[in-house]
């Protein structure tokens, strides 16, 4: 428990954190990777290089300080982080490493402004937060053991490999030991652990794109290229594209994730799934689940892509549209090729806009699930807020460190 004085001190540091948060978190990561290189395997270097990891942590620290008297207000953020930690196998013994480096960075960045009183208050606050995460993550591990039959990493065989688009490959994975798979929750992801040639072990999360309850897991991986100068290409995605073939073995951790489909009674309002690029993967799993569980509910699936060459799962969506009368699919291409325009195998051109939502929904209320690149998510969020959609009815997932859609 924090004392009243410690709470007051934490609240007083909020303006300093808002001003210096990213400087602090950059220093923290650099220090931790230097002093404790054993934790490097838990982090994606591309996110470090782009600065997204540092911004996400700075925002999380500020949010915690602002809600220090009521950490329950951060329940959604805690669950997102705890699920991510569990997917990577974070354990209780890792928390002292983080705490030691965080407190040292506060001291080193703030200098004389970091009084003993401030360091004491943040040490206590970190201890409270660490306990919250440790307890929740241990429960997730227990649930994984109960629901899926294993924790940690298990060997899976690549039973099938196929192209989902020009830049996305799908891998169908079955347990090497032949044990049956329990159904994942639609929207969850798994963690792949592999060691690229002449490299260190890496772990990456990939959404499950298959129907829950299948006898395999399917991941559909986009080849990731560097998004900023000096950043590396995606180590794991390029390895999976270039080297992993049918018959190879990958290590997988059990499904995790809080971005899951919340079913309503089928007489309720429509379900709208809005996918951008490879963000379709968790939404496709949700689509299968919704169509199977609620055949009477209207489902609208909006797929946004650059052009047909990088539009994944075209044939699957055509088949689902044919088989389910309650499904309406709409394909919008932002930069259709000449071939696309000649063939006309898409519904509209441009970016997502209010006119399209008006056309498909009118003034009806709906439940919305969004996944795609950050600019697309922010744009979709603004469109939905302009329509008066309640935030509780908008569900979304970032691929990578979380960001603020309202910013």
CSV table of C-alpha atoms in Angstrom, one decimal:
chain,number,residue,atom,x,y,z
A,1,UNK,CA,0.0,0.0,0.0
A,2,UNK,CA,1.1,3.5,-0.8
A,3,UNK,CA,1.1,6.1,1.9
A,4,UNK,CA,-0.8,9.4,1.5
A,5,UNK,CA,2.5,11.2,1.2
A,6,UNK,CA,3.7,8.8,-1.5
A,7,UNK,CA,0.5,9.3,-3.5
A,8,UNK,CA,0.9,13.0,-3.3
A,9,UNK,CA,4.5,12.9,-4.5
A,10,UNK,CA,3.6,10.6,-7.4
A,11,UNK,CA,0.9,13.1,-8.5
A,12,UNK,CA,3.3,16.0,-8.2
A,13,UNK,CA,5.6,14.3,-10.7
A,14,UNK,CA,3.0,14.1,-13.5
A,15,UNK,CA,4.0,17.4,-15.2
A,16,UNK,CA,7.6,16.3,-15.1
A,17,UNK,CA,6.8,13.0,-16.7
A,18,UNK,CA,4.7,14.6,-19.4
A,19,UNK,CA,7.6,16.8,-20.3
A,20,UNK,CA,10.4,14.3,-20.0
A,21,UNK,CA,8.6,10.9,-20.5
A,22,UNK,CA,10.2,9.9,-23.8
A,23,UNK,CA,13.6,11.0,-22.7
A,24,UNK,CA,13.2,9.0,-19.6
A,25,UNK,CA,12.0,5.8,-21.4
A,26,UNK,CA,14.7,6.0,-24.0
A,27,UNK,CA,17.3,6.2,-21.3
A,28,UNK,CA,15.6,3.4,-19.4
A,29,UNK,CA,15.6,1.0,-22.4
A,30,UNK,CA,19.2,1.8,-23.3
A,31,UNK,CA,20.3,1.3,-19.7
A,32,UNK,CA,18.4,-1.9,-19.2
A,33,UNK,CA,19.7,-3.4,-22.5
A,34,UNK,CA,23.2,-2.5,-21.5
A,35,UNK,CA,23.0,-3.7,-17.9
A,36,UNK,CA,20.7,-6.7,-18.5
A,37,UNK,CA,21.1,-7.9,-22.1
A,38,UNK,CA,19.4,-11.1,-21.2
A,39,UNK,CA,16.0,-9.3,-21.6
A,40,UNK,CA,16.7,-8.3,-25.2
A,41,UNK,CA,14.8,-11.3,-26.5
A,42,UNK,CA,11.5,-10.0,-25.2
A,43,UNK,CA,11.7,-6.8,-27.4
A,44,UNK,CA,11.2,-6.0,-31.0
A,45,UNK,CA,14.2,-3.9,-32.3
A,46,UNK,CA,12.1,-2.3,-35.0
A,47,UNK,CA,9.8,-0.8,-32.4
A,48,UNK,CA,12.8,0.4,-30.5
A,49,UNK,CA,14.3,2.0,-33.6
A,50,UNK,CA,11.0,3.7,-34.6
A,51,UNK,CA,10.5,5.0,-31.0
A,52,UNK,CA,7.0,3.5,-30.7
A,53,UNK,CA,8.0,1.3,-27.7
A,54,UNK,CA,9.4,4.3,-25.9
A,55,UNK,CA,6.3,6.4,-26.5
A,56,UNK,CA,4.0,3.6,-25.4
A,57,UNK,CA,5.9,3.2,-22.1
A,58,UNK,CA,6.0,6.9,-21.5
A,59,UNK,CA,2.3,7.1,-22.0
A,60,UNK,CA,1.7,4.2,-19.7
A,61,UNK,CA,3.9,5.7,-16.9
A,62,UNK,CA,2.0,9.0,-17.1
A,63,UNK,CA,-1.3,7.3,-17.1
A,64,UNK,CA,-0.3,5.3,-14.0
A,65,UNK,CA,0.8,8.4,-12.2
A,66,UNK,CA,-2.4,10.2,-13.1
A,67,UNK,CA,-4.6,7.4,-11.8
A,68,UNK,CA,-2.3,6.4,-8.8
A,69,UNK,CA,-5.3,6.7,-6.4
A,70,UNK,CA,-7.5,4.5,-8.6
A,71,UNK,CA,-5.5,2.0,-10.6
A,72,UNK,CA,-8.7,0.1,-11.4
A,73,UNK,CA,-9.3,2.9,-14.0
A,74,UNK,CA,-6.4,1.4,-15.9
A,75,UNK,CA,-7.9,-2.2,-16.0
A,76,UNK,CA,-8.1,-2.4,-19.8
A,77,UNK,CA,-4.5,-1.2,-20.2
A,78,UNK,CA,-3.3,-3.6,-17.5
A,79,UNK,CA,-5.0,-6.5,-19.2
A,80,UNK,CA,-3.5,-5.6,-22.6
A,81,UNK,CA,0.0,-5.5,-21.1
A,82,UNK,CA,-0.5,-8.6,-19.0
A,83,UNK,CA,-1.7,-10.6,-22.0
A,84,UNK,CA,1.4,-9.4,-23.9
A,85,UNK,CA,3.7,-10.3,-21.1
A,86,UNK,CA,2.2,-13.8,-20.7
A,87,UNK,CA,2.5,-14.3,-24.5
A,88,UNK,CA,6.3,-13.8,-24.1
A,89,UNK,CA,6.7,-15.8,-20.9
A,90,UNK,CA,7.5,-12.9,-18.6
A,91,UNK,CA,7.9,-14.2,-15.0
A,92,UNK,CA,8.0,-12.6,-11.5
A,93,UNK,CA,11.8,-12.6,-11.5
A,94,UNK,CA,11.9,-10.2,-14.4
A,95,UNK,CA,10.2,-7.4,-12.5
A,96,UNK,CA,13.1,-6.5,-10.2
A,97,UNK,CA,15.3,-6.0,-13.3
A,98,UNK,CA,12.8,-3.5,-14.8
A,99,UNK,CA,12.3,-1.8,-11.5
A,100,UNK,CA,16.0,-1.3,-10.8
A,101,UNK,CA,16.6,0.2,-14.2
A,102,UNK,CA,13.6,2.4,-14.1
A,103,UNK,CA,14.4,3.9,-10.8
A,104,UNK,CA,18.0,4.4,-11.9
A,105,UNK,CA,16.9,6.1,-15.0
A,106,UNK,CA,14.6,8.5,-13.1
A,107,UNK,CA,17.6,9.4,-10.9
A,108,UNK,CA,20.0,9.8,-13.8
A,109,UNK,CA,17.6,11.8,-16.1
A,110,UNK,CA,16.1,14.1,-13.5
A,111,UNK,CA,19.3,14.5,-11.6
A,112,UNK,CA,19.0,16.7,-8.4
A,113,UNK,CA,15.2,17.0,-9.1
A,114,UNK,CA,14.9,13.3,-8.2
A,115,UNK,CA,14.9,13.7,-4.5
A,116,UNK,CA,15.0,10.7,-2.2
A,117,UNK,CA,11.3,11.3,-1.5
A,118,UNK,CA,10.5,11.0,-5.2
A,119,UNK,CA,12.6,7.8,-5.6
A,120,UNK,CA,11.0,6.3,-2.5
A,121,UNK,CA,7.5,7.1,-3.8
A,122,UNK,CA,8.2,5.6,-7.2
A,123,UNK,CA,9.8,2.5,-5.8
A,124,UNK,CA,6.7,1.9,-3.7
A,125,UNK,CA,4.4,2.7,-6.7
A,126,UNK,CA,6.4,0.3,-8.9
A,127,UNK,CA,6.1,-2.4,-6.3
A,128,UNK,CA,2.3,-2.1,-6.3
A,129,UNK,CA,2.1,-2.1,-10.1
A,130,UNK,CA,4.5,-5.1,-10.4
A,131,UNK,CA,2.3,-7.1,-7.9
A,132,UNK,CA,-0.8,-6.4,-10.0
A,133,UNK,CA,0.9,-7.6,-13.2
A,134,UNK,CA,2.5,-10.7,-11.5
A,135,UNK,CA,-0.8,-11.8,-10.1
A,136,UNK,CA,-2.7,-11.4,-13.3
A,137,UNK,CA,0.0,-13.1,-15.4
A,138,UNK,CA,0.1,-16.1,-13.1
A,139,UNK,CA,-3.7,-16.4,-13.6
A,140,UNK,CA,-3.3,-16.2,-17.4
A,141,UNK,CA,-0.7,-19.0,-17.2
A,142,UNK,CA,-3.0,-21.2,-15.1
A,143,UNK,CA,-5.9,-20.5,-17.6
A,144,UNK,CA,-3.6,-21.5,-20.5
A,145,UNK,CA,-2.8,-24.8,-18.8
A,146,UNK,CA,-6.5,-25.4,-18.2
A,147,UNK,CA,-7.8,-24.3,-21.6
A,148,UNK,CA,-5.0,-25.4,-24.0
A,149,UNK,CA,-3.0,-28.0,-22.1
A,150,UNK,CA,0.3,-26.3,-22.0
A,151,UNK,CA,2.3,-23.2,-21.0
A,152,UNK,CA,5.6,-22.0,-22.3
A,153,UNK,CA,6.6,-23.2,-25.8
A,154,UNK,CA,5.4,-26.3,-27.6
A,155,UNK,CA,6.6,-27.7,-31.0
A,156,UNK,CA,4.2,-27.4,-34.0
A,157,UNK,CA,4.7,-28.7,-37.5
A,158,UNK,CA,4.0,-26.6,-40.6
A,159,UNK,CA,1.4,-28.8,-42.3
A,160,UNK,CA,0.7,-26.4,-45.1
A,161,UNK,CA,2.1,-23.2,-46.5
A,162,UNK,CA,0.2,-20.9,-49.0
A,163,UNK,CA,0.2,-17.3,-50.2
A,164,UNK,CA,-2.6,-15.2,-48.9
A,165,UNK,CA,-1.5,-12.3,-51.1
A,166,UNK,CA,1.7,-11.1,-52.7
A,167,UNK,CA,3.2,-10.0,-49.3
A,168,UNK,CA,1.4,-12.3,-46.9
A,169,UNK,CA,2.1,-16.1,-46.3
A,170,UNK,CA,-0.2,-18.4,-44.3
A,171,UNK,CA,1.3,-21.2,-42.3
A,172,UNK,CA,-1.0,-24.0,-41.0
A,173,UNK,CA,0.4,-25.4,-37.8
A,174,UNK,CA,-0.4,-28.6,-35.9
A,175,UNK,CA,1.0,-30.0,-32.6
A,176,UNK,CA,4.0,-32.3,-33.2
A,177,UNK,CA,2.8,-34.6,-30.4
A,178,UNK,CA,-0.6,-35.1,-32.2
A,179,UNK,CA,-2.6,-33.8,-29.3
A,180,UNK,CA,-5.9,-32.1,-30.2
A,181,UNK,CA,-6.2,-28.4,-30.2
A,182,UNK,CA,-8.7,-26.6,-28.1
A,183,UNK,CA,-10.5,-23.7,-29.7
A,184,UNK,CA,-9.0,-20.2,-29.3
A,185,UNK,CA,-11.0,-17.1,-28.7
A,186,UNK,CA,-11.6,-15.3,-32.0
A,187,UNK,CA,-9.1,-12.4,-32.1
A,188,UNK,CA,-6.4,-14.0,-30.0
A,189,UNK,CA,-2.7,-14.3,-31.1
A,190,UNK,CA,0.0,-16.8,-30.5
A,191,UNK,CA,3.8,-16.3,-30.1
A,192,UNK,CA,6.3,-17.8,-32.4
A,193,UNK,CA,9.8,-18.4,-31.1
A,194,UNK,CA,12.6,-19.1,-33.5
A,195,UNK,CA,16.3,-18.6,-34.0
A,196,UNK,CA,17.2,-17.1,-37.4
A,197,UNK,CA,20.4,-18.3,-39.0
A,198,UNK,CA,23.4,-16.9,-37.2
A,199,UNK,CA,21.1,-14.9,-34.9
A,200,UNK,CA,19.7,-14.7,-31.4
A,201,UNK,CA,16.3,-16.2,-30.5
A,202,UNK,CA,13.4,-13.9,-31.3
A,203,UNK,CA,9.7,-14.0,-30.3
A,204,UNK,CA,6.9,-12.4,-32.2
A,205,UNK,CA,3.1,-12.3,-31.9
A,206,UNK,CA,0.9,-13.3,-34.8
A,207,UNK,CA,-2.9,-13.3,-34.8
A,208,UNK,CA,-4.7,-16.5,-35.5
A,209,UNK,CA,-6.6,-16.1,-38.8
A,210,UNK,CA,-8.4,-19.5,-38.8
A,211,UNK,CA,-11.8,-20.6,-37.6
A,212,UNK,CA,-11.7,-21.3,-33.9
A,213,UNK,CA,-12.0,-25.0,-33.3
A,214,UNK,CA,-10.0,-26.2,-36.3
A,215,UNK,CA,-7.5,-28.9,-35.8
A,216,UNK,CA,-4.7,-26.5,-36.7
A,217,UNK,CA,-3.6,-22.9,-35.9
A,218,UNK,CA,-3.1,-20.6,-38.9
A,219,UNK,CA,-0.9,-17.5,-38.8
A,220,UNK,CA,-0.8,-15.2,-41.8
A,221,UNK,CA,2.4,-13.2,-41.8
A,222,UNK,CA,3.1,-10.0,-43.8
A,223,UNK,CA,6.7,-9.6,-44.9
A,224,UNK,CA,7.8,-6.5,-42.9
A,225,UNK,CA,10.2,-4.1,-44.4
A,226,UNK,CA,11.9,-1.2,-42.6
A,227,UNK,CA,9.5,1.7,-42.0
A,228,UNK,CA,12.2,4.3,-41.1
A,229,UNK,CA,15.8,4.8,-42.2
A,230,UNK,CA,18.2,2.7,-40.2
A,231,UNK,CA,15.6,0.4,-38.9
A,232,UNK,CA,15.9,-3.3,-39.6
A,233,UNK,CA,13.6,-5.3,-41.8
A,234,UNK,CA,11.3,-7.6,-39.9
A,235,UNK,CA,13.7,-10.4,-38.7
A,236,UNK,CA,11.0,-12.9,-37.9
A,237,UNK,CA,8.6,-12.2,-40.7
A,238,UNK,CA,11.3,-12.4,-43.4
A,239,UNK,CA,12.7,-15.6,-41.9
A,240,UNK,CA,9.2,-17.2,-42.0
A,241,UNK,CA,8.7,-16.0,-45.6
A,242,UNK,CA,12.2,-17.1,-46.9
A,243,UNK,CA,13.1,-20.2,-44.9
A,244,UNK,CA,10.1,-21.9,-43.3
A,245,UNK,CA,8.6,-24.7,-45.4
A,246,UNK,CA,6.1,-27.5,-45.0
A,247,UNK,CA,7.4,-30.1,-42.6
A,248,UNK,CA,9.5,-27.6,-40.6
A,249,UNK,CA,8.9,-27.1,-36.8
A,250,UNK,CA,8.1,-23.9,-35.0
A,251,UNK,CA,7.8,-23.3,-31.3
A,252,UNK,CA,4.5,-21.7,-30.2
A,253,UNK,CA,3.2,-20.4,-27.0
A,254,UNK,CA,-0.6,-20.7,-26.2
A,255,UNK,CA,-3.1,-18.1,-27.5
A,256,UNK,CA,-3.2,-14.8,-25.7
A,257,UNK,CA,-4.9,-11.4,-26.2
A,258,UNK,CA,-7.8,-9.3,-24.9
A,259,UNK,CA,-9.0,-8.2,-28.4
A,260,UNK,CA,-11.7,-10.9,-28.7
A,261,UNK,CA,-15.2,-11.0,-30.1
A,262,UNK,CA,-17.9,-10.3,-27.6
A,263,UNK,CA,-21.0,-12.0,-28.8
A,264,UNK,CA,-24.5,-10.5,-28.4
A,265,UNK,CA,-27.9,-12.1,-28.9
A,266,UNK,CA,-28.4,-12.6,-32.6
A,267,UNK,CA,-31.4,-10.3,-32.6
A,268,UNK,CA,-29.2,-7.4,-31.6
A,269,UNK,CA,-27.6,-4.8,-33.8
A,270,UNK,CA,-25.2,-5.5,-36.7
A,271,UNK,CA,-21.6,-6.5,-36.3
A,272,UNK,CA,-19.2,-4.4,-38.3
A,273,UNK,CA,-15.6,-5.7,-38.9
A,274,UNK,CA,-13.2,-3.1,-40.4
A,275,UNK,CA,-9.9,-4.5,-41.7
A,276,UNK,CA,-6.9,-2.7,-43.1
A,277,UNK,CA,-4.1,-4.8,-44.8
A,278,UNK,CA,-2.8,-7.6,-42.6
A,279,UNK,CA,-5.1,-6.3,-39.8
A,280,UNK,CA,-7.6,-8.6,-41.3
A,281,UNK,CA,-6.1,-11.6,-39.5
A,282,UNK,CA,-7.9,-11.4,-36.1
A,283,UNK,CA,-11.0,-10.1,-37.8
A,284,UNK,CA,-11.2,-13.1,-40.1
A,285,UNK,CA,-11.2,-15.4,-37.1
A,286,UNK,CA,-13.9,-13.3,-35.6
A,287,UNK,CA,-15.9,-13.4,-38.8
A,288,UNK,CA,-15.9,-17.2,-38.9
A,289,UNK,CA,-16.9,-17.4,-35.3
A,290,UNK,CA,-19.8,-14.8,-35.7
A,291,UNK,CA,-21.2,-16.5,-38.8
A,292,UNK,CA,-21.2,-19.9,-37.1
A,293,UNK,CA,-22.5,-18.8,-33.7
A,294,UNK,CA,-25.0,-16.2,-34.8
A,295,UNK,CA,-26.4,-17.1,-38.2
A,296,UNK,CA,-29.2,-14.6,-37.8
A,297,UNK,CA,-27.1,-11.6,-37.1
A,298,UNK,CA,-26.2,-9.1,-39.8
A,299,UNK,CA,-22.4,-9.0,-40.3
A,300,UNK,CA,-20.8,-6.3,-42.4
A,301,UNK,CA,-17.1,-6.9,-43.3
A,302,UNK,CA,-15.2,-3.9,-44.7
A,303,UNK,CA,-11.8,-4.7,-46.2
A,304,UNK,CA,-9.4,-1.9,-47.0
A,305,UNK,CA,-6.3,-2.6,-49.1
A,306,UNK,CA,-3.9,-0.8,-51.4
A,307,UNK,CA,-4.7,-3.0,-54.4
A,308,UNK,CA,-5.7,-6.6,-55.2
A,309,UNK,CA,-2.1,-7.8,-55.3
A,310,UNK,CA,-1.8,-7.2,-51.5
A,311,UNK,CA,-5.4,-7.9,-50.7
A,312,UNK,CA,-5.4,-11.1,-48.5
A,313,UNK,CA,-8.0,-13.9,-48.4
A,314,UNK,CA,-9.9,-12.9,-51.5
A,315,UNK,CA,-11.1,-16.4,-52.3
A,316,UNK,CA,-12.1,-17.1,-48.6
A,317,UNK,CA,-14.2,-14.0,-48.4
A,318,UNK,CA,-15.9,-14.6,-51.7
A,319,UNK,CA,-16.8,-18.1,-50.5
A,320,UNK,CA,-18.1,-16.8,-47.2
A,321,UNK,CA,-20.2,-14.2,-48.9
A,322,UNK,CA,-21.7,-16.9,-51.1
A,323,UNK,CA,-22.5,-19.3,-48.2
A,324,UNK,CA,-23.9,-16.8,-45.6
A,325,UNK,CA,-26.9,-14.6,-46.6
A,326,UNK,CA,-26.4,-12.5,-43.4
A,327,UNK,CA,-22.9,-11.4,-44.5
A,328,UNK,CA,-22.2,-8.3,-46.5
A,329,UNK,CA,-18.6,-7.8,-47.6
A,330,UNK,CA,-17.2,-4.6,-49.1
A,331,UNK,CA,-13.7,-4.2,-50.6
A,332,UNK,CA,-12.3,-0.7,-50.9
A,333,UNK,CA,-9.0,-0.2,-52.6
A,334,UNK,CA,-7.0,3.0,-52.0
A,335,UNK,CA,-4.7,2.7,-55.0
A,336,UNK,CA,-6.2,0.2,-57.5
A,337,UNK,CA,-3.9,-0.9,-60.3
A,338,UNK,CA,-4.8,-0.6,-64.0
A,339,UNK,CA,-5.6,-4.4,-63.8
A,340,UNK,CA,-7.9,-3.8,-60.9
A,341,UNK,CA,-9.8,-1.1,-62.7
A,342,UNK,CA,-10.0,-3.2,-65.8
A,343,UNK,CA,-11.4,-6.3,-64.0
A,344,UNK,CA,-13.6,-4.3,-61.6
A,345,UNK,CA,-13.3,-6.9,-58.8
A,346,UNK,CA,-13.7,-4.4,-56.0
A,347,UNK,CA,-16.6,-2.3,-54.6
A,348,UNK,CA,-15.2,1.2,-54.2
A,349,UNK,CA,-12.0,3.3,-54.4
A,350,UNK,CA,-10.3,5.6,-51.9
A,351,UNK,CA,-10.0,5.7,-48.2
A,352,UNK,CA,-12.6,4.7,-45.6
A,353,UNK,CA,-15.1,7.6,-45.3
A,354,UNK,CA,-18.4,8.6,-43.8
A,355,UNK,CA,-20.3,8.1,-47.0
A,356,UNK,CA,-19.4,4.4,-47.1
A,357,UNK,CA,-20.5,3.9,-43.5
A,358,UNK,CA,-23.8,5.7,-44.3
A,359,UNK,CA,-24.3,3.5,-47.3
A,360,UNK,CA,-23.7,0.3,-45.4
A,361,UNK,CA,-25.3,1.2,-42.1
A,362,UNK,CA,-27.6,4.2,-42.5
A,363,UNK,CA,-28.3,5.5,-39.0
A,364,UNK,CA,-28.3,2.1,-37.4
A,365,UNK,CA,-26.3,1.4,-34.3
A,366,UNK,CA,-23.7,-1.4,-34.5
A,367,UNK,CA,-20.8,-3.1,-32.7
A,368,UNK,CA,-17.4,-2.2,-34.4
A,369,UNK,CA,-14.2,-4.1,-34.4
A,370,UNK,CA,-11.2,-2.5,-36.1
A,371,UNK,CA,-7.7,-3.7,-36.9
A,372,UNK,CA,-5.1,-2.3,-39.3
A,373,UNK,CA,-2.3,0.3,-39.6
A,374,UNK,CA,-2.3,3.0,-37.0
A,375,UNK,CA,-3.3,5.8,-39.5
A,376,UNK,CA,-6.3,3.8,-40.6
A,377,UNK,CA,-7.3,3.0,-37.0
A,378,UNK,CA,-7.1,6.7,-36.0
A,379,UNK,CA,-9.1,7.7,-39.1
A,380,UNK,CA,-11.8,5.1,-38.5
A,381,UNK,CA,-12.0,6.1,-34.8
A,382,UNK,CA,-12.7,9.7,-35.8
A,383,UNK,CA,-15.3,8.7,-38.3
A,384,UNK,CA,-17.1,6.5,-35.7
A,385,UNK,CA,-16.9,9.2,-33.0
A,386,UNK,CA,-18.4,11.7,-35.6
A,387,UNK,CA,-21.3,9.3,-36.0
A,388,UNK,CA,-21.9,9.4,-32.3
A,389,UNK,CA,-20.8,5.8,-31.7
A,390,UNK,CA,-20.2,5.1,-28.0
A,391,UNK,CA,-16.6,4.2,-27.2
A,392,UNK,CA,-17.8,1.0,-25.5
A,393,UNK,CA,-19.0,-0.2,-28.9
A,394,UNK,CA,-15.6,0.4,-30.6
A,395,UNK,CA,-13.1,-2.4,-30.2
A,396,UNK,CA,-9.6,-2.2,-31.8
A,397,UNK,CA,-6.1,-3.7,-31.8
A,398,UNK,CA,-2.8,-2.2,-32.7
A,399,UNK,CA,-0.1,-4.4,-34.2
A,400,UNK,CA,2.8,-3.3,-32.1
A,401,UNK,CA,3.0,-1.0,-29.1
A,402,UNK,CA,-0.4,0.6,-28.3
A,403,UNK,CA,-1.1,4.2,-29.3
A,404,UNK,CA,-3.8,6.7,-28.5
A,405,UNK,CA,-6.5,6.8,-31.2
A,406,UNK,CA,-7.9,10.0,-29.9
A,407,UNK,CA,-4.6,11.9,-30.2
